[in-house]
mmCIF file of C-alpha atoms in Angstrom:
data_model
loop_
_atom_site.group_PDB
_atom_site.id
_atom_site.type_symbol
_atom_site.label_atom_id
_atom_site.label_comp_id
_atom_site.label_asym_id
_atom_site.label_seq_id
_atom_site.Cartn_x
_atom_site.Cartn_y
_atom_site.Cartn_z
ATOM 1 C CA GLY D 1 64.495 29.070 7.722
ATOM 2 C CA TRP D 2 64.290 32.691 6.567
ATOM 3 C CA VAL D 3 66.565 33.921 9.371
ATOM 4 C CA SER D 4 69.173 31.285 8.478
ATOM 5 C CA CYS D 5 68.939 32.354 4.837
ATOM 6 C CA ILE D 6 69.524 36.012 5.741
ATOM 7 C CA LEU D 7 72.507 34.993 7.886
ATOM 8 C CA GLY D 8 73.989 33.054 4.963
ATOM 9 C CA ASP D 9 73.549 29.584 6.515
ATOM 10 C CA PHE D 10 71.851 28.079 3.491
ATOM 11 C CA GLU D 11 72.094 24.432 4.588
ATOM 12 C CA THR D 12 70.253 25.195 7.826
ATOM 13 C CA ALA D 13 67.783 27.384 5.923
ATOM 14 C CA THR D 14 66.988 24.504 3.584
ATOM 15 C CA ALA D 15 66.620 21.965 6.402
ATOM 16 C CA ARG D 16 64.361 24.187 8.531
ATOM 17 C CA SER D 17 62.239 25.244 5.561
ATOM 18 C CA GLN D 18 61.744 21.633 4.490
ATOM 19 C CA GLU D 19 60.605 20.790 8.025
ATOM 20 C CA GLY D 20 58.228 23.753 7.977
ATOM 21 C CA ARG D 21 56.851 22.788 4.590
ATOM 22 C CA ALA D 22 56.113 19.242 5.791
ATOM 23 C CA LEU D 23 54.306 20.529 8.890
ATOM 24 C CA HIS D 24 52.223 23.031 6.936
ATOM 25 C CA GLU D 25 51.276 20.356 4.381
ATOM 26 C CA MET D 26 50.195 18.054 7.213
ATOM 27 C CA LEU D 27 48.023 20.866 8.614
ATOM 28 C CA GLY D 28 46.631 21.780 5.196
ATOM 29 C CA ASN D 29 47.976 25.338 5.539
ATOM 30 C CA GLU D 30 48.593 26.449 1.960
ATOM 31 C CA ARG D 31 49.839 29.905 2.958
ATOM 32 C CA GLY D 32 52.408 28.305 5.249
ATOM 33 C CA VAL D 33 53.519 25.947 2.475
ATOM 34 C CA ALA D 34 53.948 28.957 0.179
ATOM 35 C CA VAL D 35 56.146 30.706 2.771
ATOM 36 C CA ALA D 36 58.312 27.578 3.114
ATOM 37 C CA LEU D 37 58.631 27.341 -0.687
ATOM 38 C CA ASN D 38 59.719 30.991 -0.741
ATOM 39 C CA ASN D 39 62.475 30.306 1.797
ATOM 40 C CA LEU D 40 63.618 27.191 -0.034
ATOM 41 C CA GLY D 41 63.692 29.183 -3.263
ATOM 42 C CA TRP D 42 65.850 31.894 -1.724
ATOM 43 C CA ALA D 43 68.329 29.360 -0.346
ATOM 44 C CA ALA D 44 68.581 27.721 -3.778
ATOM 45 C CA THR D 45 69.026 31.121 -5.441
ATOM 46 C CA PHE D 46 71.928 32.128 -3.219
ATOM 47 C CA GLN D 47 73.586 28.763 -3.818
ATOM 48 C CA GLY D 48 73.298 29.295 -7.564
ATOM 49 C CA ASP D 49 70.761 26.524 -8.248
ATOM 50 C CA PHE D 50 68.563 28.754 -10.407
ATOM 51 C CA GLU D 51 66.540 25.955 -12.013
ATOM 52 C CA ARG D 52 65.536 24.578 -8.617
ATOM 53 C CA ALA D 53 64.826 28.075 -7.289
ATOM 54 C CA ARG D 54 62.594 28.857 -10.285
ATOM 55 C CA GLU D 55 60.577 25.666 -9.715
ATOM 56 C CA LEU D 56 60.118 26.434 -6.002
ATOM 57 C CA HIS D 57 59.030 30.031 -6.542
ATOM 58 C CA ALA D 58 56.680 28.990 -9.351
ATOM 59 C CA GLN D 59 55.039 26.480 -6.986
ATOM 60 C CA GLY D 60 54.728 29.173 -4.349
ATOM 61 C CA LEU D 61 53.181 31.547 -6.892
ATOM 62 C CA ARG D 62 50.523 28.985 -7.850
ATOM 63 C CA LEU D 63 49.636 28.434 -4.185
ATOM 64 C CA ARG D 64 49.366 32.175 -3.530
ATOM 65 C CA GLU D 65 47.084 32.518 -6.537
ATOM 66 C CA SER D 66 44.904 29.633 -5.388
ATOM 67 C CA VAL D 67 44.182 31.349 -2.037
ATOM 68 C CA ARG D 68 43.797 34.776 -3.710
ATOM 69 C CA ASP D 69 46.566 36.373 -1.689
ATOM 70 C CA ARG D 70 47.385 39.561 -3.668
ATOM 71 C CA ARG D 71 50.323 40.528 -1.482
ATOM 72 C CA GLY D 72 51.681 36.992 -1.575
ATOM 73 C CA VAL D 73 51.261 36.761 -5.360
ATOM 74 C CA ALA D 74 53.190 40.008 -5.795
ATOM 75 C CA TYR D 75 55.963 38.797 -3.496
ATOM 76 C CA ALA D 76 56.175 35.448 -5.314
ATOM 77 C CA ARG D 77 56.397 37.250 -8.669
ATOM 78 C CA SER D 78 59.167 39.401 -7.250
ATOM 79 C CA ASN D 79 61.128 36.343 -6.145
ATOM 80 C CA LEU D 80 60.606 34.662 -9.500
ATOM 81 C CA GLY D 81 61.857 37.811 -11.227
ATOM 82 C CA TRP D 82 64.966 37.710 -9.049
ATOM 83 C CA VAL D 83 65.728 34.149 -10.157
ATOM 84 C CA LEU D 84 65.188 35.037 -13.831
ATOM 85 C CA ARG D 85 67.707 37.855 -13.361
ATOM 86 C CA GLY D 86 70.211 35.292 -12.070
ATOM 87 C CA GLU D 87 69.644 33.247 -15.223
ATOM 88 C CA GLY D 88 70.356 36.290 -17.377
ATOM 89 C CA ARG D 89 66.712 36.601 -18.551
ATOM 90 C CA PHE D 90 66.540 40.307 -17.780
ATOM 91 C CA ASP D 91 63.481 41.218 -19.864
ATOM 92 C CA ASP D 92 61.425 38.402 -18.314
ATOM 93 C CA ALA D 93 62.664 39.419 -14.887
ATOM 94 C CA ALA D 94 61.701 43.057 -15.475
ATOM 95 C CA SER D 95 58.179 42.014 -16.525
ATOM 96 C CA HIS D 96 57.562 40.040 -13.316
ATOM 97 C CA LEU D 97 59.069 42.765 -11.155
ATOM 98 C CA GLU D 98 57.074 45.551 -12.803
ATOM 99 C CA GLU D 99 53.806 43.724 -12.196
ATOM 100 C CA ALA D 100 54.715 43.000 -8.580
ATOM 101 C CA LEU D 101 55.746 46.590 -7.888
ATOM 102 C CA GLY D 102 52.413 47.959 -9.096
ATOM 103 C CA VAL D 103 50.468 45.697 -6.737
ATOM 104 C CA LEU D 104 52.679 46.420 -3.729
ATOM 105 C CA ARG D 105 52.436 50.178 -4.243
ATOM 106 C CA SER D 106 48.637 49.912 -4.379
ATOM 107 C CA LEU D 107 48.682 47.976 -1.091
ATOM 108 C CA HIS D 108 50.933 50.602 0.556
ATOM 109 C CA ASP D 109 53.252 47.861 1.799
ATOM 110 C CA ASP D 110 56.484 49.788 2.349
ATOM 111 C CA GLN D 111 58.566 46.761 3.355
ATOM 112 C CA LEU D 112 57.813 44.682 0.277
ATOM 113 C CA THR D 113 57.835 47.756 -1.975
ATOM 114 C CA ALA D 114 61.374 48.491 -0.783
ATOM 115 C CA TRP D 115 62.432 44.927 -1.655
ATOM 116 C CA GLU D 116 60.800 45.237 -5.032
ATOM 117 C CA LEU D 117 62.522 48.551 -5.764
ATOM 118 C CA LEU D 118 65.846 46.948 -4.829
ATOM 119 C CA HIS D 119 65.245 44.047 -7.216
ATOM 120 C CA ARG D 120 64.110 46.354 -10.015
ATOM 121 C CA GLY D 121 67.129 48.573 -9.478
ATOM 122 C CA GLN D 122 69.469 45.621 -9.882
ATOM 123 C CA VAL D 123 67.793 44.506 -13.105
ATOM 124 C CA HIS D 124 68.052 48.005 -14.589
ATOM 125 C CA HIS D 125 71.699 48.066 -13.520
ATOM 126 C CA ASP D 126 72.228 44.772 -15.385
ATOM 127 C CA LEU D 127 70.533 46.261 -18.457
ATOM 128 C CA GLY D 128 72.851 49.282 -18.338
ATOM 129 C CA GLU D 129 69.989 51.679 -17.501
ATOM 130 C CA ILE D 130 72.000 53.377 -14.787
ATOM 131 C CA ASP D 131 69.867 56.488 -14.214
ATOM 132 C CA ARG D 132 66.747 54.385 -13.724
ATOM 133 C CA ALA D 133 68.617 51.955 -11.473
ATOM 134 C CA GLN D 134 69.864 54.753 -9.238
ATOM 135 C CA ALA D 135 66.404 56.336 -8.920
ATOM 136 C CA LEU D 136 64.842 53.014 -7.875
ATOM 137 C CA LEU D 137 67.602 52.243 -5.399
ATOM 138 C CA GLU D 138 67.450 55.692 -3.815
ATOM 139 C CA GLU D 139 63.707 55.233 -3.321
ATOM 140 C CA SER D 140 64.340 51.797 -1.817
ATOM 141 C CA ARG D 141 66.935 53.277 0.539
ATOM 142 C CA SER D 142 64.490 55.929 1.745
ATOM 143 C CA LEU D 143 61.808 53.332 2.464
ATOM 144 C CA TRP D 144 64.213 51.095 4.386
ATOM 145 C CA GLN D 145 65.296 54.043 6.481
ATOM 146 C CA ALA D 146 61.664 54.973 7.173
ATOM 147 C CA VAL D 147 60.723 51.483 8.390
ATOM 148 C CA GLY D 148 64.048 50.878 10.178
ATOM 149 C CA ASN D 149 64.944 47.686 8.282
ATOM 150 C CA ARG D 150 68.760 47.449 8.403
ATOM 151 C CA THR D 151 68.890 44.127 6.539
ATOM 152 C CA GLY D 152 67.302 45.609 3.435
ATOM 153 C CA LEU D 153 69.145 48.915 3.866
ATOM 154 C CA CYS D 154 72.632 47.381 3.922
ATOM 155 C CA TRP D 155 71.817 45.347 0.798
ATOM 156 C CA THR D 156 70.529 48.414 -1.045
ATOM 157 C CA LEU D 157 73.557 50.497 -0.031
ATOM 158 C CA VAL D 158 75.933 47.863 -1.417
ATOM 159 C CA VAL D 159 74.091 47.756 -4.761
ATOM 160 C CA LEU D 160 73.880 51.544 -4.862
ATOM 161 C CA GLY D 161 77.657 51.624 -4.495
ATOM 162 C CA HIS D 162 77.946 49.507 -7.656
ATOM 163 C CA VAL D 163 75.623 51.840 -9.569
ATOM 164 C CA LEU D 164 77.478 54.976 -8.500
ATOM 165 C CA ARG D 165 80.782 53.351 -9.489
ATOM 166 C CA ARG D 166 79.358 52.746 -12.965
ATOM 167 C CA ARG D 167 78.672 56.504 -13.109
ATOM 168 C CA ASP D 168 82.285 57.274 -12.071
ATOM 169 C CA ARG D 169 81.043 58.912 -8.879
ATOM 170 C CA LEU D 170 83.695 57.081 -6.910
ATOM 171 C CA THR D 171 83.614 59.154 -3.709
ATOM 172 C CA GLU D 172 79.867 58.636 -3.314
ATOM 173 C CA ALA D 173 80.211 54.986 -4.336
ATOM 174 C CA ARG D 174 82.821 54.398 -1.636
ATOM 175 C CA SER D 175 80.643 56.118 0.960
ATOM 176 C CA ARG D 176 77.627 53.934 0.160
ATOM 177 C CA SER D 177 79.668 50.712 -0.105
ATOM 178 C CA VAL D 178 81.512 51.255 3.167
ATOM 179 C CA GLU D 179 78.285 52.227 4.936
ATOM 180 C CA GLY D 180 76.550 49.091 3.648
ATOM 181 C CA LEU D 181 79.515 46.885 4.569
ATOM 182 C CA GLY D 182 79.704 48.330 8.075
ATOM 183 C CA MET D 183 75.989 47.839 8.636
ATOM 184 C CA ALA D 184 76.097 44.259 7.310
ATOM 185 C CA ARG D 185 78.965 43.392 9.643
ATOM 186 C CA ALA D 186 77.180 45.003 12.603
ATOM 187 C CA ILE D 187 74.085 42.825 12.135
ATOM 188 C CA SER D 188 76.028 39.660 11.112
ATOM 189 C CA HIS D 189 74.519 39.700 7.615
ATOM 190 C CA ARG D 190 76.935 37.299 5.907
ATOM 191 C CA TRP D 191 75.747 37.860 2.347
ATOM 192 C CA GLY D 192 75.756 41.631 2.793
ATOM 193 C CA THR D 193 79.250 41.483 4.289
ATOM 194 C CA ALA D 194 80.621 39.391 1.423
ATOM 195 C CA ALA D 195 78.910 41.584 -1.171
ATOM 196 C CA GLY D 196 80.101 44.708 0.612
ATOM 197 C CA TRP D 197 83.726 43.578 0.533
ATOM 198 C CA CYS D 198 83.310 42.798 -3.165
ATOM 199 C CA GLY D 199 81.988 46.320 -3.762
ATOM 200 C CA VAL D 200 84.985 47.819 -1.965
ATOM 201 C CA GLY D 201 87.245 45.588 -4.081
ATOM 202 C CA TRP D 202 85.629 46.946 -7.253
ATOM 203 C CA LEU D 203 86.313 50.510 -6.126
ATOM 204 C CA GLU D 204 89.933 49.844 -5.162
ATOM 205 C CA LEU D 205 90.482 48.185 -8.534
ATOM 206 C CA ALA D 206 88.877 51.119 -10.359
ATOM 207 C CA GLN D 207 91.383 53.427 -8.659
ATOM 208 C CA GLY D 208 94.377 51.190 -9.389
ATOM 209 C CA ARG D 209 95.031 50.122 -5.791
ATOM 210 C CA LEU D 210 95.700 46.472 -6.547
ATOM 211 C CA GLU D 211 96.801 45.226 -3.116
ATOM 212 C CA ALA D 212 93.846 46.874 -1.375
ATOM 213 C CA ALA D 213 91.521 45.459 -4.047
ATOM 214 C CA GLU D 214 92.973 41.983 -3.562
ATOM 215 C CA ASP D 215 92.542 42.160 0.227
ATOM 216 C CA ALA D 216 88.897 43.215 -0.087
ATOM 217 C CA LEU D 217 88.101 40.561 -2.694
ATOM 218 C CA VAL D 218 89.761 37.767 -0.721
ATOM 219 C CA ASN D 219 87.671 38.835 2.290
ATOM 220 C CA SER D 220 84.634 38.475 0.053
ATOM 221 C CA LEU D 221 85.853 35.093 -1.227
ATOM 222 C CA ASP D 222 86.131 33.848 2.338
ATOM 223 C CA GLY D 223 82.481 34.692 2.976
ATOM 224 C CA ARG D 224 81.307 33.329 -0.367
ATOM 225 C CA LEU D 225 82.988 29.979 0.302
ATOM 226 C CA ALA D 226 81.461 29.740 3.778
ATOM 227 C CA MET D 227 77.989 30.282 2.286
ATOM 228 C CA SER D 228 78.495 28.150 -0.857
ATOM 229 C CA ASP D 229 77.552 31.290 -2.799
ATOM 230 C CA ARG D 230 78.698 30.184 -6.241
ATOM 231 C CA ALA D 231 77.421 33.225 -8.128
ATOM 232 C CA GLY D 232 79.336 35.500 -5.751
ATOM 233 C CA LEU D 233 82.387 33.284 -6.045
ATOM 234 C CA ALA D 234 82.382 33.808 -9.812
ATOM 235 C CA GLU D 235 82.288 37.593 -9.415
ATOM 236 C CA CYS D 236 85.246 37.579 -7.009
ATOM 237 C CA LEU D 237 87.365 35.258 -9.172
ATOM 238 C CA ASP D 238 86.646 37.402 -12.224
ATOM 239 C CA LEU D 239 87.874 40.547 -10.479
ATOM 240 C CA LEU D 240 90.925 38.763 -9.088
ATOM 241 C CA ALA D 241 91.710 37.686 -12.660
ATOM 242 C CA GLU D 242 91.797 41.347 -13.658
ATOM 243 C CA ILE D 243 94.227 42.088 -10.839
ATOM 244 C CA GLU D 244 96.548 39.346 -12.122
ATOM 245 C CA ALA D 245 96.170 40.660 -15.676
ATOM 246 C CA ARG D 246 97.228 44.136 -14.559
ATOM 247 C CA ARG D 247 100.268 42.543 -12.920
ATOM 248 C CA LEU D 248 100.934 40.796 -16.250
ATOM 249 C CA GLU D 249 100.507 37.392 -14.573
ATOM 250 C CA TRP D 250 98.535 36.087 -17.504
ATOM 251 C CA ALA D 251 98.681 32.370 -16.671
ATOM 252 C CA ARG D 252 97.209 33.023 -13.217
ATOM 253 C CA ALA D 253 94.630 35.357 -14.714
ATOM 254 C CA ALA D 254 93.626 32.695 -17.238
ATOM 255 C CA CYS D 255 93.185 30.089 -14.457
ATOM 256 C CA SER D 256 90.758 32.365 -12.620
ATOM 257 C CA LEU D 257 88.849 33.163 -15.814
ATOM 258 C CA VAL D 258 88.493 29.473 -16.594
ATOM 259 C CA GLY D 259 87.258 28.991 -13.027
ATOM 260 C CA VAL D 260 84.499 31.507 -13.729
ATOM 261 C CA GLU D 261 83.455 29.558 -16.828
ATOM 262 C CA ARG D 262 83.379 26.306 -14.855
ATOM 263 C CA LEU D 263 81.123 27.980 -12.301
ATOM 264 C CA ARG D 264 78.833 29.072 -15.119
ATOM 265 C CA GLU D 265 78.531 25.429 -16.174
ATOM 266 C CA ARG D 266 77.737 24.342 -12.619
ATOM 267 C CA LEU D 267 75.134 27.075 -12.304
ATOM 268 C CA SER D 268 73.508 25.978 -15.589
ATOM 269 C CA ALA D 269 73.471 29.678 -16.453
ATOM 270 C CA PRO D 270 73.560 31.078 -20.005
ATOM 271 C CA ARG D 271 76.359 33.419 -18.973
ATOM 272 C CA PRO D 272 78.684 33.818 -15.998
ATOM 273 C CA PRO D 273 77.126 36.053 -13.322
ATOM 274 C CA VAL D 274 79.757 38.728 -14.003
ATOM 275 C CA ASP D 275 80.255 41.797 -16.189
ATOM 276 C CA ARG D 276 80.187 39.891 -19.476
ATOM 277 C CA VAL D 277 81.860 42.502 -21.682
ATOM 278 C CA ARG D 278 84.771 42.887 -19.274
ATOM 279 C CA HIS D 279 85.031 39.113 -18.766
ATOM 280 C CA GLU D 280 85.168 38.344 -22.501
ATOM 281 C CA GLY D 281 87.686 41.151 -23.027
ATOM 282 C CA LEU D 282 89.988 39.608 -20.416
ATOM 283 C CA LEU D 283 89.589 36.159 -21.998
ATOM 284 C CA GLU D 284 90.617 37.495 -25.412
ATOM 285 C CA ARG D 285 93.630 39.322 -23.969
ATOM 286 C CA ALA D 286 94.702 36.182 -22.086
ATOM 287 C CA LYS D 287 94.464 34.144 -25.291
ATOM 288 C CA GLY D 288 96.589 36.691 -27.128
ATOM 289 C CA GLU D 289 99.225 36.889 -24.407
ATOM 290 C CA LEU D 290 99.510 33.141 -23.773
ATOM 291 C CA GLY D 291 99.053 31.763 -27.289
ATOM 292 C CA SER D 292 98.981 27.955 -27.314
ATOM 293 C CA ARG D 293 99.479 27.848 -23.529
ATOM 294 C CA PHE D 294 95.957 29.172 -23.082
ATOM 295 C CA GLU D 295 94.438 26.080 -24.713
ATOM 296 C CA GLY D 296 96.138 23.869 -22.123
ATOM 297 C CA ILE D 297 94.785 25.984 -19.266
ATOM 298 C CA TRP D 298 91.295 25.970 -20.818
ATOM 299 C CA LYS D 299 91.230 22.166 -21.007
ATOM 300 C CA ARG D 300 92.156 21.673 -17.356
ATOM 301 C CA ASP D 301 89.544 20.345 -14.965
ATOM 302 C CA THR D 302 89.727 23.545 -12.925
ATOM 303 C CA ASP D 303 87.934 23.486 -9.568
ATOM 304 C CA PRO D 304 86.769 27.025 -8.720
ATOM 305 C CA VAL D 305 86.648 26.189 -5.008
ATOM 306 C CA ASP D 306 90.300 25.093 -5.117
ATOM 307 C CA LEU D 307 91.172 28.384 -6.830
ATOM 308 C CA ALA D 308 89.402 30.336 -4.102
ATOM 309 C CA GLN D 309 91.114 28.314 -1.384
ATOM 310 C CA GLY D 310 94.418 29.058 -3.103
ATOM 311 C CA TRP D 311 93.816 32.798 -2.820
ATOM 312 C CA LEU D 312 93.021 32.413 0.883
ATOM 313 C CA SER D 313 96.145 30.301 1.494
ATOM 314 C CA GLN D 314 98.256 32.830 -0.380
ATOM 315 C CA ARG D 315 97.045 35.604 1.904
ATOM 316 C CA ARG D 316 97.653 33.554 5.059
ATOM 317 C CA ALA D 317 101.234 32.912 3.936
ATOM 318 C CA ARG D 318 101.896 36.597 3.302
ATOM 319 C CA PRO D 319 104.111 38.264 5.968
ATOM 320 C CA ALA D 320 102.194 40.645 8.200
ATOM 321 C CA SER D 321 102.664 44.266 7.142
#
């Protein structure tokens, strides 16, 4: 179940983890049940079902506590913090992650400490605390390199690319993003590959290279669709909306922005899983440019998956360069 989750096959991950949970319950193995709940929670998180993921990780946390498994409790708190981040509850997420990190450091568990540092780094990035985020991610990167874990390393490199971009250190950001993308592709890490392409798209967009940005983001969209990664889908559509806005294609931009809002509703999230300030700024500009036409676009029953498929079809129809 965990391997399928890492590979981005969330349906298989869910099926295998449910089978494992049933077997462990039959055997009375509470630790095994907790592991299965963890895997189910991760699959739900990546598919954007944050409420379900929170319930699963909370159940796992209670089981870990009942068998007095300090390492397991810390890991469960870490996973719960990750879900709270997805729901936009950053302060609650930081609290869980801080407590988990302290325990894992005391246990000298480099693998789980590296995961925890990665999660903490992402939360501080979300909170705009960029210096702190970079320090945590650099420490995570060093630990992954020391233990030889390429799965965690490629993920951390992709996130570090985002942080460095926020600091306008674009050359370093590109280096980290491309390194993470290459590593993810080499080990068939589907989520890392999709996230890596998205990071490259961000960088191309920041430097005004719209066609290159579009190519990278559509590559990411392709992976997000294959994994049913709705949170990632929202991020890609939001960035593609900015590309259309820069081309002054405001109706197309508005369609993508509305798609992001529809995804937010499906995710039951308090905010779209995107850069909120930038997203709202684009919405306001689209309203101003389109006037009454925007209201008609907003009221449409826009299917975000159809929008994503449209971007893929558009690229397939483009003449080879």
